[in-house]
């Protein structure tokens, strides 16, 4: 049986209703070349009963890991999170995710007996009531009788009046679009109704709305409390606003959608996995034809097996069952899944029956006529260049283009969709400008190529191709035309190489093919005086301030075309800010333990192999027995590392250690005591540091780690070690290990604090710490601290939470909204889009986005490089460049503070919550404390401690 879009159905069938979905489509579609007709998939067995929580060591089969990932992030309030570094012994991790521990069934009282939908509806109703009370008290004349077109409308206000009031009322509503979104939420929730019962809110003088009968009289003595809740209610409505506007746009007939609404739908399609493989031009066409369709009752049959195919469906909300004759239930599809393509593509009857699995399901529908029209448009705008009868380059016309370009220029512009590596490079050199840059927001081809070429083209191959193009002479034209063409092309090659060295910097040092290329180009350029001007031009570029160079936040000059020494050695002079960045050839101390827990130190390169490690230790280990290298975690689980595995020390996870043992000693090997974590908390130390200073120190420390990540590390990390052998992802791994360390440190400190009052104060400090981290735009540590506070072992401490003041509980609830994973983390993404750099983003989400792109799109399609996939990967990687668009850490008040403040051990503050209080611990000792956090990473042990505290 063939059911389009039924990928990962075996895993999907085990999910609860409403869980977000991510599917692995590896090897089934290629980006941008076709709309995609689905692929034949073997139907899985009927779904088994829900399984028990998976073990901590993994998330199931690789093919289902992405589906499991989003499911695990769904109920953030009742889960603890950990970044997973998965991979065979010692290898660089291939797929990353988030490990979680769900609440036990006996602890389900945390949701207070309400479903998420019911709780949200009640909050909308409550927020509408607060807004109405505030409106009637501040603008009592706004709601009045109106007369329009000889019709009388009693006790209402116009849409424009309501929006104007929201903007002028000082309620933190900043834009008309935001105000319209708030009003649309109220309309959707039944709080606000149009006088003609229309379902979408309009910001017009001629459209009138009235508030529903809400029992709106103020409650006795509730005035002050309502005033406190008003801003929180508006923030909640503003959070829901973008989704409400998007739903409104989708409900409109396509012909009535405005340009802003089409752009809103397009942005949504960028985050829907069912269309991830399509090019942006196809997504824009889909945005103009998508129809919204909803069904209210579970059990509704959307269509039956054998019916004529009329539409393609994408599940926007809810889930459906896929049923066939004779086999019954064969799959369950969830949000983000699609179905129904095959019947349209093949013009065949439906291959299965689709039945709603739950109430209130929403779908995005593309009808057959529009579906075929898009297919034809894609083909009409696609150009395939052939050599010797084979396609070597696929280009697609971009009808939208850059918004600041003239229409004529936009209509003639083509994007590279696929091609051979040599043809992609040839096209780049043919059409790139002499002033092209890595971060051109419109013409991204140069940046896309340089960021991702290692995925499909070895550096040695690139060097040979560039040297060939530099030496090549045109075969046609006059002598003057040939000379002009050659000069122009050579200038382009020098420009490309300069941007290449600018991006990779020190990473190119030690590569023989690169060194040879640069020397050859320097020699050849020195023989042509006409190329000398380029050196002056690049010198001017070098003097320009740049937000990000070397790919890792350090500043590096543009190379000159005269000497290969200047091309690379100048990188060393310009990286004082990235001194903590690790390269593959840098030497670091390896700590290798023996079975008796003694430690051996060996200074080796970051990318030393296991074989090299054992060889360096051989004199101290003894040569009488053969030894192996084993990775051991705190639970005592052992993983033997292969001799060819590299980078094993920097890839260690939290509380993992390397042991050199003989085969005979392996059975008796136990974890080092330090791996088990601390037995006593450090709350007394934390009492000496204010939450604001703690956040500032964390941000400074995290910024140094974050800016050391080279942009291409993300690509190397995702694509995997089997592709790259001479690179390292150690800097990215340090950031991820720090995330795990921080969240488990929070949970550990709370579970090791025996006295309930002191524990409540500590919980209060951590919530305020999260607030300060968010304010300082350190979102990676903000998520880590919030995940630590939401760890099951902490969230079950009811007596501790009861002692929190009402104000702190409200603060926690407000902060928790940022963690909402629904709609592909829309709340977080919208918040980050409004921030100006510098920012430390939520790194796990970047890696999840990269994983979706890599797993959902083939690198090779019909023996051509799928360059649309490279473009999507490069776009995600550029987030690092945007976030690091500043030389200093985000909001770092410690930068101007004296580093030698005396420490007064007598001035221990019992209360840790006063914003006016100052730390009495010196910045130096605080810095040292935060560099060596101690944490228990065993969820089982944390739960045991938690039950001992509050059984």
Short mmCIF file of C-alpha atoms in Angstrom, two decimals, residues 108-584:
data_model
loop_
_atom_site.label_atom_id
_atom_site.label_comp_id
_atom_site.label_asym_id
_atom_site.label_seq_id
_atom_site.Cartn_x
_atom_site.Cartn_y
_atom_site.Cartn_z
CA UNK A 108 -0.29 14.00 37.28
CA UNK A 109 -1.93 16.43 39.66
CA UNK A 110 0.48 19.09 38.40
CA UNK A 111 -1.96 19.92 35.58
CA UNK A 112 -4.66 20.57 38.18
CA UNK A 113 -7.17 18.40 36.36
CA UNK A 114 -7.55 20.62 33.33
CA UNK A 115 -6.63 19.87 29.76
CA UNK A 116 -4.37 22.38 28.03
CA UNK A 117 -7.23 23.45 25.74
CA UNK A 118 -9.66 23.99 28.61
CA UNK A 119 -7.10 25.90 30.66
CA UNK A 120 -6.25 28.12 27.68
CA UNK A 121 -9.93 28.87 26.99
CA UNK A 122 -10.52 29.83 30.61
CA UNK A 123 -7.46 32.08 30.61
CA UNK A 124 -8.70 33.85 27.46
CA UNK A 125 -12.06 34.39 29.12
CA UNK A 126 -10.42 35.74 32.27
CA UNK A 127 -8.07 37.98 30.27
CA UNK A 128 -11.04 39.34 28.28
CA UNK A 129 -12.86 40.17 31.47
CA UNK A 130 -9.85 42.05 32.88
CA UNK A 131 -9.45 43.94 29.62
CA UNK A 132 -13.13 44.89 29.53
CA UNK A 133 -13.06 46.16 33.12
CA UNK A 134 -9.98 48.26 32.35
CA UNK A 135 -11.59 49.59 29.17
CA UNK A 136 -14.83 50.64 30.87
CA UNK A 137 -12.94 52.30 33.73
CA UNK A 138 -10.49 54.27 31.56
CA UNK A 139 -12.63 54.95 28.43
CA UNK A 140 -16.26 54.58 29.45
CA UNK A 141 -17.47 56.36 26.29
CA UNK A 142 -15.73 53.98 23.90
CA UNK A 143 -18.52 51.40 24.06
CA UNK A 144 -21.66 53.12 22.85
CA UNK A 145 -24.46 52.90 20.29
CA UNK A 146 -23.42 53.29 16.65
CA UNK A 147 -25.35 53.99 13.45
CA UNK A 148 -23.94 52.81 10.14
CA UNK A 149 -25.74 52.47 6.79
CA UNK A 150 -29.11 53.13 8.45
CA UNK A 151 -28.53 50.29 10.91
CA UNK A 152 -28.26 50.77 14.65
CA UNK A 153 -25.70 48.75 16.62
CA UNK A 154 -26.11 48.93 20.39
CA UNK A 155 -23.27 49.04 22.93
CA UNK A 156 -20.29 48.33 20.71
CA UNK A 157 -17.09 49.90 19.42
CA UNK A 158 -15.38 49.85 16.05
CA UNK A 159 -12.39 47.65 15.37
CA UNK A 160 -10.20 50.69 14.76
CA UNK A 161 -11.28 52.32 18.04
CA UNK A 162 -10.44 49.16 19.96
CA UNK A 163 -6.99 48.88 18.36
CA UNK A 164 -6.29 52.58 18.94
CA UNK A 165 -7.21 52.18 22.63
CA UNK A 166 -4.93 49.15 23.06
CA UNK A 167 -2.01 51.11 21.60
CA UNK A 168 -2.64 54.17 23.77
CA UNK A 169 -3.53 52.43 27.04
CA UNK A 170 0.06 51.77 28.11
CA UNK A 171 -0.45 48.00 28.16
CA UNK A 172 2.83 47.07 26.42
CA UNK A 173 1.07 46.56 23.06
CA UNK A 174 3.60 47.99 20.61
CA UNK A 175 2.19 47.63 17.08
CA UNK A 176 -1.16 47.58 15.32
CA UNK A 177 -0.47 44.06 14.16
CA UNK A 178 0.05 42.97 17.75
CA UNK A 179 -3.16 44.72 18.83
CA UNK A 180 -5.11 43.09 15.98
CA UNK A 181 -3.73 39.73 17.07
CA UNK A 182 -4.98 40.31 20.64
CA UNK A 183 -8.43 41.20 19.33
CA UNK A 184 -8.50 38.16 17.05
CA UNK A 185 -7.76 35.92 20.05
CA UNK A 186 -10.72 37.48 21.85
CA UNK A 187 -12.94 36.89 18.80
CA UNK A 188 -11.80 33.28 18.52
CA UNK A 189 -12.45 32.78 22.23
CA UNK A 190 -15.98 34.18 22.04
CA UNK A 191 -15.13 37.12 24.29
CA UNK A 192 -15.52 39.63 21.46
CA UNK A 193 -18.20 39.22 18.78
CA UNK A 194 -18.86 41.00 15.52
CA UNK A 195 -22.30 42.55 15.22
CA UNK A 196 -22.86 40.45 12.08
CA UNK A 197 -21.19 37.36 13.57
CA UNK A 198 -18.21 37.53 11.22
CA UNK A 199 -15.33 35.38 12.36
CA UNK A 200 -12.29 37.54 11.60
CA UNK A 201 -11.38 40.81 13.29
CA UNK A 202 -10.94 43.88 11.10
CA UNK A 203 -9.14 47.07 12.08
CA UNK A 204 -11.73 49.37 10.49
CA UNK A 205 -14.10 52.17 11.48
CA UNK A 206 -16.98 50.40 9.74
CA UNK A 207 -16.69 47.07 11.57
CA UNK A 208 -18.30 46.92 15.02
CA UNK A 209 -17.70 44.56 17.93
CA UNK A 210 -19.20 44.07 21.35
CA UNK A 211 -18.05 42.17 24.39
CA UNK A 212 -19.99 39.06 25.32
CA UNK A 213 -22.05 38.78 28.50
CA UNK A 214 -19.19 37.97 30.85
CA UNK A 215 -20.68 38.77 34.24
CA UNK A 216 -18.37 41.71 33.90
CA UNK A 217 -19.15 43.60 37.08
CA UNK A 218 -15.98 43.91 39.17
CA UNK A 219 -15.69 41.53 42.10
CA UNK A 220 -15.62 43.15 45.57
CA UNK A 221 -12.05 44.00 46.57
CA UNK A 222 -10.62 42.70 43.29
CA UNK A 223 -9.47 46.01 41.89
CA UNK A 224 -5.84 45.88 43.02
CA UNK A 225 -5.47 42.23 42.15
CA UNK A 226 -6.98 42.81 38.71
CA UNK A 227 -4.53 45.66 38.12
CA UNK A 228 -1.67 43.30 38.89
CA UNK A 229 -3.06 40.63 36.60
CA UNK A 230 -3.86 42.92 33.68
CA UNK A 231 -0.36 43.06 32.19
CA UNK A 232 0.02 39.32 32.59
CA UNK A 233 -3.32 38.79 30.83
CA UNK A 234 -2.29 41.07 27.95
CA UNK A 235 1.02 39.25 27.65
CA UNK A 236 -0.86 35.97 27.40
CA UNK A 237 -3.19 37.31 24.70
CA UNK A 238 -0.23 38.81 22.80
CA UNK A 239 1.48 35.42 22.90
CA UNK A 240 -1.54 33.80 21.24
CA UNK A 241 -1.96 36.66 18.76
CA UNK A 242 0.37 35.46 15.97
CA UNK A 243 -1.32 32.06 15.88
CA UNK A 244 -4.74 33.68 15.78
CA UNK A 245 -3.72 35.95 12.89
CA UNK A 246 -2.27 33.00 11.02
CA UNK A 247 -5.45 30.97 11.50
CA UNK A 248 -7.51 33.94 10.34
CA UNK A 249 -5.38 34.30 7.20
CA UNK A 250 -5.75 30.59 6.41
CA UNK A 251 -9.53 30.75 6.86
CA UNK A 252 -9.79 33.47 4.24
CA UNK A 253 -10.37 32.52 0.60
CA UNK A 254 -6.96 32.66 -1.09
CA UNK A 255 -7.99 35.51 -3.38
CA UNK A 256 -8.75 37.73 -0.37
CA UNK A 257 -5.39 37.31 1.38
CA UNK A 258 -3.20 40.39 1.69
CA UNK A 259 0.55 40.44 0.99
CA UNK A 260 1.25 40.47 4.73
CA UNK A 261 -0.99 37.45 5.23
CA UNK A 262 0.69 35.56 2.40
CA UNK A 263 4.06 36.29 3.99
CA UNK A 264 2.73 35.07 7.35
CA UNK A 265 1.57 31.79 5.81
CA UNK A 266 4.90 31.40 4.01
CA UNK A 267 6.79 31.84 7.29
CA UNK A 268 4.62 29.12 8.82
CA UNK A 269 5.36 26.75 5.94
CA UNK A 270 9.07 27.14 6.64
CA UNK A 271 8.50 25.21 9.87
CA UNK A 272 6.19 22.46 8.61
CA UNK A 273 8.07 19.24 8.00
CA UNK A 274 5.71 17.99 5.29
CA UNK A 275 6.97 20.73 2.96
CA UNK A 276 10.53 21.04 4.24
CA UNK A 277 11.87 19.42 1.08
CA UNK A 278 10.30 22.03 -1.20
CA UNK A 279 12.04 25.14 -2.46
CA UNK A 280 11.02 28.55 -1.13
CA UNK A 281 9.44 29.47 -4.44
CA UNK A 282 7.16 26.43 -4.21
CA UNK A 283 6.31 27.29 -0.61
CA UNK A 284 5.30 30.78 -1.68
CA UNK A 285 3.00 29.33 -4.31
CA UNK A 286 1.53 27.00 -1.71
CA UNK A 287 0.88 29.98 0.58
CA UNK A 288 -1.35 31.48 -2.10
CA UNK A 289 -3.51 28.36 -2.62
CA UNK A 290 -3.66 26.60 0.76
CA UNK A 291 -7.16 26.20 2.15
CA UNK A 292 -8.09 25.78 5.80
CA UNK A 293 -10.33 22.84 6.68
CA UNK A 294 -11.48 21.77 10.14
CA UNK A 295 -13.54 18.91 11.52
CA UNK A 296 -14.94 18.81 15.03
CA UNK A 297 -15.61 15.16 15.85
CA UNK A 298 -13.32 12.19 16.26
CA UNK A 299 -14.37 9.32 14.02
CA UNK A 300 -15.18 11.58 11.06
CA UNK A 301 -14.14 9.95 7.78
CA UNK A 302 -12.16 12.47 5.73
CA UNK A 303 -12.15 10.20 2.68
CA UNK A 304 -12.44 6.46 2.01
CA UNK A 305 -10.28 3.96 0.22
CA UNK A 306 -11.23 3.88 -3.45
CA UNK A 307 -12.50 7.50 -3.53
CA UNK A 308 -11.28 9.80 -6.28
CA UNK A 309 -8.32 11.91 -5.15
CA UNK A 310 -9.25 15.58 -5.02
CA UNK A 311 -6.90 17.14 -2.44
CA UNK A 312 -3.56 16.90 -0.66
CA UNK A 313 -3.74 17.36 3.13
CA UNK A 314 -1.29 18.54 5.78
CA UNK A 315 -2.25 18.00 9.41
CA UNK A 316 -2.00 21.36 11.16
CA UNK A 317 -3.59 20.30 14.43
CA UNK A 318 -4.73 16.92 15.72
CA UNK A 319 -4.16 13.42 14.37
CA UNK A 320 -5.73 10.86 12.04
CA UNK A 321 -5.74 7.08 11.62
CA UNK A 322 -4.85 5.44 8.30
CA UNK A 323 -7.01 2.35 7.69
CA UNK A 324 -7.00 -0.08 4.75
CA UNK A 325 -9.31 -2.93 3.77
CA UNK A 326 -8.20 -6.23 5.22
CA UNK A 327 -5.44 -4.79 7.43
CA UNK A 328 -7.27 -2.29 9.58
CA UNK A 329 -5.20 0.42 11.25
CA UNK A 330 -1.81 0.68 9.54
CA UNK A 331 -0.56 4.10 10.70
CA UNK A 332 -1.35 7.14 12.80
CA UNK A 333 -0.39 10.58 11.52
CA UNK A 334 0.06 13.71 13.64
CA UNK A 335 0.76 17.43 13.33
CA UNK A 336 3.13 18.12 10.45
CA UNK A 337 2.36 14.87 8.62
CA UNK A 338 0.76 14.89 5.18
CA UNK A 339 -1.29 12.45 3.15
CA UNK A 340 -3.09 12.20 -0.17
CA UNK A 341 -0.34 13.14 -2.62
CA UNK A 342 -0.06 9.82 -4.42
CA UNK A 343 -3.65 9.78 -5.61
CA UNK A 344 -3.14 13.23 -7.18
CA UNK A 345 0.22 12.52 -8.76
CA UNK A 346 -0.78 9.14 -10.14
CA UNK A 347 -4.40 10.16 -10.82
CA UNK A 348 -5.40 7.02 -8.92
CA UNK A 349 -8.09 6.20 -6.33
CA UNK A 350 -7.37 6.73 -2.64
CA UNK A 351 -5.20 3.94 -1.28
CA UNK A 352 -6.53 4.16 2.30
CA UNK A 353 -9.30 5.53 4.49
CA UNK A 354 -8.48 8.53 6.70
CA UNK A 355 -10.39 8.78 10.01
CA UNK A 356 -10.08 11.59 12.57
CA UNK A 357 -8.43 10.28 15.72
CA UNK A 358 -9.48 13.17 17.96
CA UNK A 359 -11.84 16.12 18.16
CA UNK A 360 -11.13 19.51 16.62
CA UNK A 361 -8.66 18.58 13.88
CA UNK A 362 -7.34 21.27 11.52
CA UNK A 363 -5.91 20.66 8.07
CA UNK A 364 -4.16 22.65 5.35
CA UNK A 365 -5.58 21.52 2.01
CA UNK A 366 -4.28 21.87 -1.53
CA UNK A 367 -6.87 20.99 -4.17
CA UNK A 368 -5.93 18.97 -7.25
CA UNK A 369 -6.19 21.85 -9.69
CA UNK A 370 -3.83 24.01 -7.63
CA UNK A 371 -1.56 21.02 -7.00
CA UNK A 372 -1.13 20.39 -10.73
CA UNK A 373 -0.74 24.11 -11.40
CA UNK A 374 2.17 24.30 -8.95
CA UNK A 375 3.80 21.26 -10.53
CA UNK A 376 3.55 22.94 -13.93
CA UNK A 377 4.90 26.24 -12.60
CA UNK A 378 7.87 24.50 -11.01
CA UNK A 379 8.69 22.80 -14.28
CA UNK A 380 8.18 25.99 -16.30
CA UNK A 381 10.57 27.94 -14.08
CA UNK A 382 13.23 25.22 -13.98
CA UNK A 383 16.19 25.13 -16.34
CA UNK A 384 18.28 21.97 -16.70
CA UNK A 385 21.70 22.31 -18.31
CA UNK A 386 23.10 19.19 -19.91
CA UNK A 387 26.55 18.03 -20.97
CA UNK A 388 27.03 14.85 -22.99
CA UNK A 389 23.36 14.04 -22.54
CA UNK A 390 23.44 14.28 -18.74
CA UNK A 391 22.01 17.03 -16.52
CA UNK A 392 24.87 18.84 -14.74
CA UNK A 393 23.09 21.93 -13.35
CA UNK A 394 19.50 22.69 -12.35
CA UNK A 395 18.43 26.32 -11.98
CA UNK A 396 15.09 27.70 -10.88
CA UNK A 397 13.78 31.16 -11.58
CA UNK A 398 13.05 33.21 -8.50
CA UNK A 399 10.00 35.32 -9.30
CA UNK A 400 10.02 37.02 -5.92
CA UNK A 401 13.70 37.89 -5.60
CA UNK A 402 14.85 40.58 -3.25
CA UNK A 403 12.24 43.12 -2.26
CA UNK A 404 14.68 45.98 -2.94
CA UNK A 405 15.44 44.88 -6.50
CA UNK A 406 13.65 46.20 -9.58
CA UNK A 407 11.07 43.87 -11.07
CA UNK A 408 13.13 43.27 -14.21
CA UNK A 409 16.13 42.14 -12.22
CA UNK A 410 14.04 39.91 -10.02
CA UNK A 411 12.29 38.16 -12.87
CA UNK A 412 15.53 37.13 -14.58
CA UNK A 413 17.31 35.78 -11.51
CA UNK A 414 17.92 32.05 -11.11
CA UNK A 415 18.82 30.03 -8.04
CA UNK A 416 21.00 26.95 -8.08
CA UNK A 417 18.87 23.98 -7.09
CA UNK A 418 21.22 21.11 -7.93
CA UNK A 419 24.30 20.29 -9.91
CA UNK A 420 27.70 18.66 -9.98
CA UNK A 421 30.24 20.31 -7.65
CA UNK A 422 32.29 21.58 -10.59
CA UNK A 423 29.27 23.12 -12.33
CA UNK A 424 28.01 24.79 -9.17
CA UNK A 425 31.45 26.38 -8.70
CA UNK A 426 31.56 27.39 -12.38
CA UNK A 427 28.12 29.03 -12.10
CA UNK A 428 29.21 30.84 -8.93
CA UNK A 429 32.33 32.24 -10.60
CA UNK A 430 30.32 33.25 -13.66
CA UNK A 431 27.70 35.30 -11.81
CA UNK A 432 29.28 36.46 -8.53
CA UNK A 433 30.09 40.14 -8.10
CA UNK A 434 33.55 41.45 -7.35
CA UNK A 435 32.24 42.88 -4.08
CA UNK A 436 30.36 39.71 -3.08
CA UNK A 437 30.40 38.91 0.62
CA UNK A 438 29.65 35.93 2.80
CA UNK A 439 26.63 37.56 4.41
CA UNK A 440 24.87 39.22 1.50
CA UNK A 441 21.18 39.06 2.54
CA UNK A 442 19.96 38.83 -1.10
CA UNK A 443 22.57 36.95 -3.11
CA UNK A 444 23.49 34.12 -0.77
CA UNK A 445 25.15 31.79 -3.28
CA UNK A 446 28.73 32.60 -2.25
CA UNK A 447 27.98 32.20 1.45
CA UNK A 448 25.95 29.04 0.87
CA UNK A 449 28.78 27.49 -1.12
CA UNK A 450 31.59 28.35 1.29
CA UNK A 451 29.67 27.29 4.38
CA UNK A 452 28.65 23.91 3.00
CA UNK A 453 31.15 22.88 0.32
CA UNK A 454 32.81 20.35 2.65
CA UNK A 455 29.59 18.30 2.60
CA UNK A 456 29.87 17.55 -1.12
CA UNK A 457 33.39 18.56 -2.23
CA UNK A 458 36.75 17.74 -0.60
CA UNK A 459 38.97 20.77 -0.04
CA UNK A 460 41.62 19.27 -2.32
CA UNK A 461 39.08 19.07 -5.16
CA UNK A 462 38.04 22.70 -4.60
CA UNK A 463 41.67 23.82 -4.67
CA UNK A 464 42.36 22.01 -7.94
CA UNK A 465 39.21 23.44 -9.52
CA UNK A 466 40.03 27.03 -8.47
CA UNK A 467 43.59 26.79 -9.77
CA UNK A 468 42.30 25.36 -13.06
CA UNK A 469 39.82 28.23 -13.48
CA UNK A 470 42.52 30.80 -12.62
CA UNK A 471 44.89 29.46 -15.29
CA UNK A 472 42.25 28.76 -17.95
CA UNK A 473 42.10 31.06 -20.97
CA UNK A 474 38.93 31.69 -23.04
CA UNK A 475 38.87 30.07 -26.47
CA UNK A 476 36.70 32.60 -28.30
CA UNK A 477 36.68 36.34 -28.86
CA UNK A 478 39.25 38.98 -29.68
CA UNK A 479 42.51 39.24 -27.78
CA UNK A 480 41.20 42.24 -25.84
CA UNK A 481 37.97 40.44 -24.97
CA UNK A 482 39.92 37.39 -23.85
CA UNK A 483 42.19 39.49 -21.65
CA UNK A 484 39.27 41.37 -20.11
CA UNK A 485 37.36 38.16 -19.42
CA UNK A 486 40.41 36.46 -17.86
CA UNK A 487 41.18 39.44 -15.64
CA UNK A 488 37.58 39.67 -14.47
CA UNK A 489 37.39 35.95 -13.68
CA UNK A 490 40.72 35.97 -11.81
CA UNK A 491 39.58 38.87 -9.70
CA UNK A 492 36.46 36.87 -8.84
CA UNK A 493 38.55 33.86 -7.87
CA UNK A 494 40.76 35.99 -5.62
CA UNK A 495 37.61 37.49 -4.10
CA UNK A 496 36.16 34.02 -3.47
CA UNK A 497 39.40 32.80 -1.91
CA UNK A 498 39.64 35.88 0.28
CA UNK A 499 36.12 35.25 1.61
CA UNK A 500 36.96 31.57 2.06
CA UNK A 501 40.03 32.35 4.17
CA UNK A 502 38.04 35.00 6.00
CA UNK A 503 35.44 32.41 7.02
CA UNK A 504 37.63 29.46 7.88
CA UNK A 505 40.73 31.26 9.11
CA UNK A 506 42.97 28.99 11.18
CA UNK A 507 40.97 25.91 10.19
CA UNK A 508 42.78 25.98 6.84
CA UNK A 509 46.22 25.95 8.42
CA UNK A 510 47.97 22.66 8.06
CA UNK A 511 45.97 21.67 4.98
CA UNK A 512 48.54 21.01 2.25
CA UNK A 513 46.20 21.52 -0.69
CA UNK A 514 45.07 24.91 0.65
CA UNK A 515 48.62 26.06 1.33
CA UNK A 516 49.69 25.03 -2.17
CA UNK A 517 46.71 26.83 -3.74
CA UNK A 518 47.38 30.06 -1.87
CA UNK A 519 51.06 29.99 -2.80
CA UNK A 520 50.23 29.36 -6.46
CA UNK A 521 47.63 32.14 -6.52
CA UNK A 522 50.08 34.52 -4.85
CA UNK A 523 52.75 33.72 -7.42
CA UNK A 524 50.37 34.00 -10.37
CA UNK A 525 48.81 37.24 -9.09
CA UNK A 526 52.24 38.80 -8.57
CA UNK A 527 52.98 38.28 -12.28
CA UNK A 528 49.97 40.38 -13.32
CA UNK A 529 50.20 44.04 -12.16
CA UNK A 530 46.52 44.50 -13.01
CA UNK A 531 45.60 42.33 -10.02
CA UNK A 532 47.54 44.52 -7.58
CA UNK A 533 44.60 46.82 -7.04
CA UNK A 534 42.70 44.02 -5.39
CA UNK A 535 45.11 44.05 -2.48
CA UNK A 536 44.25 47.68 -1.75
CA UNK A 537 40.55 46.94 -2.01
CA UNK A 538 40.87 44.04 0.41
CA UNK A 539 42.92 46.18 2.77
CA UNK A 540 39.98 48.59 2.93
CA UNK A 541 37.67 45.65 3.66
CA UNK A 542 40.03 44.58 6.39
CA UNK A 543 39.82 47.96 8.10
CA UNK A 544 36.03 47.86 8.07
CA UNK A 545 34.46 46.72 11.38
CA UNK A 546 32.95 43.28 11.00
CA UNK A 547 30.41 41.55 13.19
CA UNK A 548 31.81 38.08 12.74
CA UNK A 549 34.96 36.73 11.19
CA UNK A 550 36.72 33.38 11.19
CA UNK A 551 33.29 31.86 11.69
CA UNK A 552 33.81 31.86 15.46
CA UNK A 553 33.40 35.47 16.53
CA UNK A 554 37.07 36.46 16.19
CA UNK A 555 38.16 39.26 13.88
CA UNK A 556 40.43 38.44 11.02
CA UNK A 557 41.84 40.52 8.14
CA UNK A 558 41.04 39.91 4.51
CA UNK A 559 43.91 38.14 2.75
CA UNK A 560 46.14 39.85 0.21
CA UNK A 561 46.86 38.37 -3.15
CA UNK A 562 50.67 38.71 -2.89
CA UNK A 563 51.87 36.14 -0.36
CA UNK A 564 50.48 32.84 0.83
CA UNK A 565 52.04 33.56 4.23
CA UNK A 566 49.84 36.64 4.67
CA UNK A 567 46.73 34.68 3.68
CA UNK A 568 46.87 32.46 6.76
CA UNK A 569 49.43 33.66 9.29
CA UNK A 570 47.57 36.95 9.66
CA UNK A 571 44.76 34.91 11.16
CA UNK A 572 46.92 34.22 14.20
CA UNK A 573 47.38 37.92 14.88
CA UNK A 574 43.69 38.72 14.97
CA UNK A 575 42.13 36.17 17.28
CA UNK A 576 42.86 37.27 20.85
CA UNK A 577 39.13 37.18 21.54
CA UNK A 578 38.84 33.53 20.60
CA UNK A 579 41.75 32.15 22.59
CA UNK A 580 39.48 29.47 24.05
CA UNK A 581 38.55 28.12 20.60
CA UNK A 582 39.86 24.62 19.98
CA UNK A 583 41.22 23.33 16.67
CA UNK A 584 41.72 19.72 15.71
#
